[in-house]
Short mmCIF file of C-alpha atoms and ligand atoms in Angstrom, two decimals:
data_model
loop_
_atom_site.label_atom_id
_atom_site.label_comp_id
_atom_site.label_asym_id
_atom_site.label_seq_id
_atom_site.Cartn_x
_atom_site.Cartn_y
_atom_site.Cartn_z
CA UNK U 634 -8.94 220.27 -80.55
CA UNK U 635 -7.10 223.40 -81.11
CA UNK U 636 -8.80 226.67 -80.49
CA UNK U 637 -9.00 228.07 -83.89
CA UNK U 638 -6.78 231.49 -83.90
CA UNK U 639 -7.99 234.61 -85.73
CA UNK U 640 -4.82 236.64 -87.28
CA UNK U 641 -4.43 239.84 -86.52
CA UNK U 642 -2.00 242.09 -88.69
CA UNK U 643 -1.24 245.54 -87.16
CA UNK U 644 0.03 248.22 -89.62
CA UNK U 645 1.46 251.42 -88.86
CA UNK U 646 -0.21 254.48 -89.92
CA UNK U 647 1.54 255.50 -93.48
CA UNK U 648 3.34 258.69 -91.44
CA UNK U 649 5.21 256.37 -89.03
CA UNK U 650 6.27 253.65 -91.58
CA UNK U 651 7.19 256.72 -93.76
CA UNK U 652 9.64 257.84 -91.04
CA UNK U 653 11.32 254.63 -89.95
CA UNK U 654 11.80 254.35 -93.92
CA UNK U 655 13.64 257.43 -93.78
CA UNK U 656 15.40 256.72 -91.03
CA UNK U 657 16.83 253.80 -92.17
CA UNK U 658 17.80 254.99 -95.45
CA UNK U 659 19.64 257.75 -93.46
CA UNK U 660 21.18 255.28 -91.11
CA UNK U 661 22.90 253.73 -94.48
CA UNK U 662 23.65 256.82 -95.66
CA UNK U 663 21.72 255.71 -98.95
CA UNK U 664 19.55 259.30 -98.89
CA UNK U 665 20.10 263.02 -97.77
CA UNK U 666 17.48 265.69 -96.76
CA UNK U 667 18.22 267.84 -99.60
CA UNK U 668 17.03 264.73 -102.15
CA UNK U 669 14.07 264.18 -99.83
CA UNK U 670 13.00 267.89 -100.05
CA UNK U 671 12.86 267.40 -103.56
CA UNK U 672 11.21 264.53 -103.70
CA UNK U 673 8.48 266.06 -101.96
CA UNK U 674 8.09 269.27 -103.56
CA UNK U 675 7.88 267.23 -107.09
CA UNK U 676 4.92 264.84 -105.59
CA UNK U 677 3.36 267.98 -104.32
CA UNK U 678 4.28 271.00 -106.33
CA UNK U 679 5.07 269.25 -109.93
CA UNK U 680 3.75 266.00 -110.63
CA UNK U 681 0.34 267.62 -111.06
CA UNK U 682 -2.86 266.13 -113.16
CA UNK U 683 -2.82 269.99 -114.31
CA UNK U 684 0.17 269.28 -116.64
CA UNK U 685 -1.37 265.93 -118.82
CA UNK U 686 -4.53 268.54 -118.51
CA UNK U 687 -2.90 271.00 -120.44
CA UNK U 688 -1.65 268.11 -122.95
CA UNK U 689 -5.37 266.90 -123.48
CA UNK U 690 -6.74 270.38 -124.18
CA UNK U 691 -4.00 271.27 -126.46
CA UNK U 692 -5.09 268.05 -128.44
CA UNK U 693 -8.73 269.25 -128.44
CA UNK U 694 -7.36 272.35 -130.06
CA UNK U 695 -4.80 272.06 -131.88
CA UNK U 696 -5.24 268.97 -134.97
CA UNK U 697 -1.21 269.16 -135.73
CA UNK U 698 -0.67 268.68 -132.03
CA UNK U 699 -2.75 266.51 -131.44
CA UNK U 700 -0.86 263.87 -134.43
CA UNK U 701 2.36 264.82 -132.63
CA UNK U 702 1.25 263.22 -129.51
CA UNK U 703 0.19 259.99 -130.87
CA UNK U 704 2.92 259.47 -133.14
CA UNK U 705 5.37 260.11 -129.96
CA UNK U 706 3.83 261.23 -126.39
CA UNK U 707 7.43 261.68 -125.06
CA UNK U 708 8.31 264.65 -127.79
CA UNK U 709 5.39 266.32 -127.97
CA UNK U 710 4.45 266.78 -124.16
CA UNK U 711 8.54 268.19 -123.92
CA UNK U 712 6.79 271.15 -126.21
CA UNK U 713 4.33 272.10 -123.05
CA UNK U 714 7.94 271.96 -121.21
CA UNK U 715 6.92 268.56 -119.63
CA UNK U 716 10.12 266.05 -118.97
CA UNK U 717 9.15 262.09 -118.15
CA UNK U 718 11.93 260.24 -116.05
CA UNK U 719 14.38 258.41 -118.53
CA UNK U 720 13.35 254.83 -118.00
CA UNK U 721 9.36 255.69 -118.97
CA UNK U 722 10.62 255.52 -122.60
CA UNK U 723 7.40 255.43 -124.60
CA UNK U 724 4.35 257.92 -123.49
CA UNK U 725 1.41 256.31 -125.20
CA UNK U 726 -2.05 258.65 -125.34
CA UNK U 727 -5.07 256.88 -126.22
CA UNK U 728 -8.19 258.32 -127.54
CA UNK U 729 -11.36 257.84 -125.97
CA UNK U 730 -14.29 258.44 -128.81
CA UNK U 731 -17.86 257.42 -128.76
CA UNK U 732 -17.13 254.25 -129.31
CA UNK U 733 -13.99 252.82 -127.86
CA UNK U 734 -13.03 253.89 -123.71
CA UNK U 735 -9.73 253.09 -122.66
CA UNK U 736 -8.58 252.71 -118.73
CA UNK U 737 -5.25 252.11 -117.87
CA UNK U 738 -3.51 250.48 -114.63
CA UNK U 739 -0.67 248.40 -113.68
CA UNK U 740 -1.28 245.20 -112.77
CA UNK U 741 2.12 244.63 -110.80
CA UNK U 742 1.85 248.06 -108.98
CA UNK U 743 1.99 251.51 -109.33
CA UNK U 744 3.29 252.48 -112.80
CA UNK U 745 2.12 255.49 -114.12
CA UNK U 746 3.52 258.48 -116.54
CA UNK U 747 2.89 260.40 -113.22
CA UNK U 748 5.33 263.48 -114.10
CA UNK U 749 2.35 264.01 -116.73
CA UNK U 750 -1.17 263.08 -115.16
CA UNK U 751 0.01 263.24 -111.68
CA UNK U 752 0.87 260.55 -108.83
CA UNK U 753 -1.80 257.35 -108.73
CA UNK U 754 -4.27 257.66 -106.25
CA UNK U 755 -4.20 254.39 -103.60
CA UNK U 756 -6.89 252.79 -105.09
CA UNK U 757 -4.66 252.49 -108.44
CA UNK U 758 -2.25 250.60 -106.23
CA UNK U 759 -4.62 248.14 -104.66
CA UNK U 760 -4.68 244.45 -105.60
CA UNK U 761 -8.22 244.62 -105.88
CA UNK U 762 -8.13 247.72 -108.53
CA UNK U 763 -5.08 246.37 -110.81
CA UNK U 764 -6.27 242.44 -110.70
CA UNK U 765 -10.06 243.01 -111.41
CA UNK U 766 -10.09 245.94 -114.08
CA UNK U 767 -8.78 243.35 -116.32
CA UNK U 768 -11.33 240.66 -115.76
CA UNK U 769 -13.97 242.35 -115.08
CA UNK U 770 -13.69 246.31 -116.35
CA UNK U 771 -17.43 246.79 -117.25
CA UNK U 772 -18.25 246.10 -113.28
CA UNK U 773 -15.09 247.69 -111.94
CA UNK U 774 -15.85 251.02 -114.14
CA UNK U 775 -19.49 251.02 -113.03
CA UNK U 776 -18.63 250.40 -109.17
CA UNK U 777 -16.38 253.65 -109.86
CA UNK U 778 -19.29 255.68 -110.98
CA UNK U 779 -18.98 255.49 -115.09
CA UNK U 780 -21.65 253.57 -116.63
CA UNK U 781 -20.75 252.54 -119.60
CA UNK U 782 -23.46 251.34 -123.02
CA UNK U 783 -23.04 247.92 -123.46
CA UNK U 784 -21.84 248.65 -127.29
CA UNK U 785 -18.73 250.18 -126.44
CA UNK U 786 -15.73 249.13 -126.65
CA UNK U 787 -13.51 248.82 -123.65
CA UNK U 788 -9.86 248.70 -123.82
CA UNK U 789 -7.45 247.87 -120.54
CA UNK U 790 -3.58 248.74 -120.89
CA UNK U 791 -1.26 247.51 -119.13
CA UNK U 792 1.32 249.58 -117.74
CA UNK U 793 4.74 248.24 -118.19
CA UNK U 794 8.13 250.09 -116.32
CA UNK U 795 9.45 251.58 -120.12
CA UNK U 796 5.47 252.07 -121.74
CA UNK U 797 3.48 254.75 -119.87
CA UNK U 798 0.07 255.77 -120.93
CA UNK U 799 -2.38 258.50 -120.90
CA UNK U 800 -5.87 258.60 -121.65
CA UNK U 801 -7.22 261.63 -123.77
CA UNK U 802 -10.82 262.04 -123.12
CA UNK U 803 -13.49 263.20 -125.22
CA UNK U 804 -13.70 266.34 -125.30
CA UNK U 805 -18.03 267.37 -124.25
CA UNK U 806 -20.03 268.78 -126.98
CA UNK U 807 -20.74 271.69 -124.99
CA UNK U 808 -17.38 273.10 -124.88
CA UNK U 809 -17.28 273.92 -128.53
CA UNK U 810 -15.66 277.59 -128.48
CA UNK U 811 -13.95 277.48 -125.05
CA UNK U 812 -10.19 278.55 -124.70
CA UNK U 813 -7.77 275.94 -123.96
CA UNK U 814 -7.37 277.17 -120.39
CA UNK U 815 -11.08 276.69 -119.63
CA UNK U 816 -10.75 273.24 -121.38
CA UNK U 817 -8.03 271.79 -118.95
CA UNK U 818 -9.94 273.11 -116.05
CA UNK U 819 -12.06 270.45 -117.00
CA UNK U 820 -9.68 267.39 -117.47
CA UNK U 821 -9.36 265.26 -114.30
CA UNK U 822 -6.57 262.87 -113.26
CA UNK U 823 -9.49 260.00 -113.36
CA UNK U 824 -10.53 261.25 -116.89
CA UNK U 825 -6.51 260.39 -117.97
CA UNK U 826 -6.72 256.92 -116.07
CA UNK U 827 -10.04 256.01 -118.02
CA UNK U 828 -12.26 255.74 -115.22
CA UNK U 829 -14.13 258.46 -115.76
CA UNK U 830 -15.31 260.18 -118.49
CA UNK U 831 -16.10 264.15 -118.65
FE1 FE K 130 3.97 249.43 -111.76
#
């Protein structure tokens, strides 16, 4: 009988594949430094939560706004000077209220309207994460840290390539009279992916 052989798969830490990546693209001459550099600066220096923060707390404080963005996301986050790559046509923003919670993912991989609520963390990108918040949400949420009652209504989009979502959270009852800049201080890039709530 055969000895039974356990598989061992060796991945390289994310730096090195990151760098043979590179270096391949380079050795086709399909990328240069200058649109790596840039590249870079927008995952670190731009694509920040801190801009679909501002977009949430101007919808806590401003009603017209607020209609603006629902009726098209796209338009209305362009006022806060905030630009979404051509191909995410639609930015949808979905209203959590005491009664309905909305999460988002991307159950083929990674899509997210990240020039507004940031890059997705890993665990957005893992099988587990994009396969079981649609079967099973209600565990998936809780295992994340947000409980939810069992009377409320849970609602999982799916992100497609042209249809990008963001989740506006309720705003707490005990931020009645803040200013808008203390009110995005409180809006975090797992409130606008629904699986948290503030
Ligand atoms: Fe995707």
């Amino acid at each position: 009988m055969a000895e039974a052989r356990h598989l061992v798969r060796t991945v390289a830490p994310v730096p090195q594949r990151a760098a043979a990546i590179e270096a391949a693209l380079k050795s086709h001459g399909l990328v240069n430094d200058e649109a790596i550099a840039q590249s870079v600066h927008n995952a670190e220096d731009v694509w920040l939560p801190e801009r679909g923060a501002r977009v949430v707390a101007r919808a806590w404080v401003d009603e017209a706004f607020r209609q603006r963005l629902r009726a098209n996301g796209r338009d209305a986050v362009r006022e806060l000077g905030i630009e979404l790559p051509k191909h995410h046509r639609h930015l949808v923003a979905l209203e959590n209220t005491a009664t309905v919670h909305n999460v988002i993912c991307c159950t083929l991989c990674s899509c997210t309207a990240f020039t507004v609520i940031g890059l997705p963390p890993d665990w957005y990108k893992d099988l587990e994460y994009r396969s079981r918040i649609v079967r099973e949400s209600r565990t998936v949420l809780r295992e994340m840290g947000l409980e939810l009652p069992p009377e409320m209504e849970v609602r999982v989009w799916d992100t497609t390539a042209d249809t990008r979502y963001m989740v506006i959270p309720e705003r707490p009852a005990h931020t009645a009279g803040w200013s808008e800049e203390q009110l995005a201080a409180i809006v975090t890039k797992d409130a606008m992916i629904g699986v948290a709530r503030l």
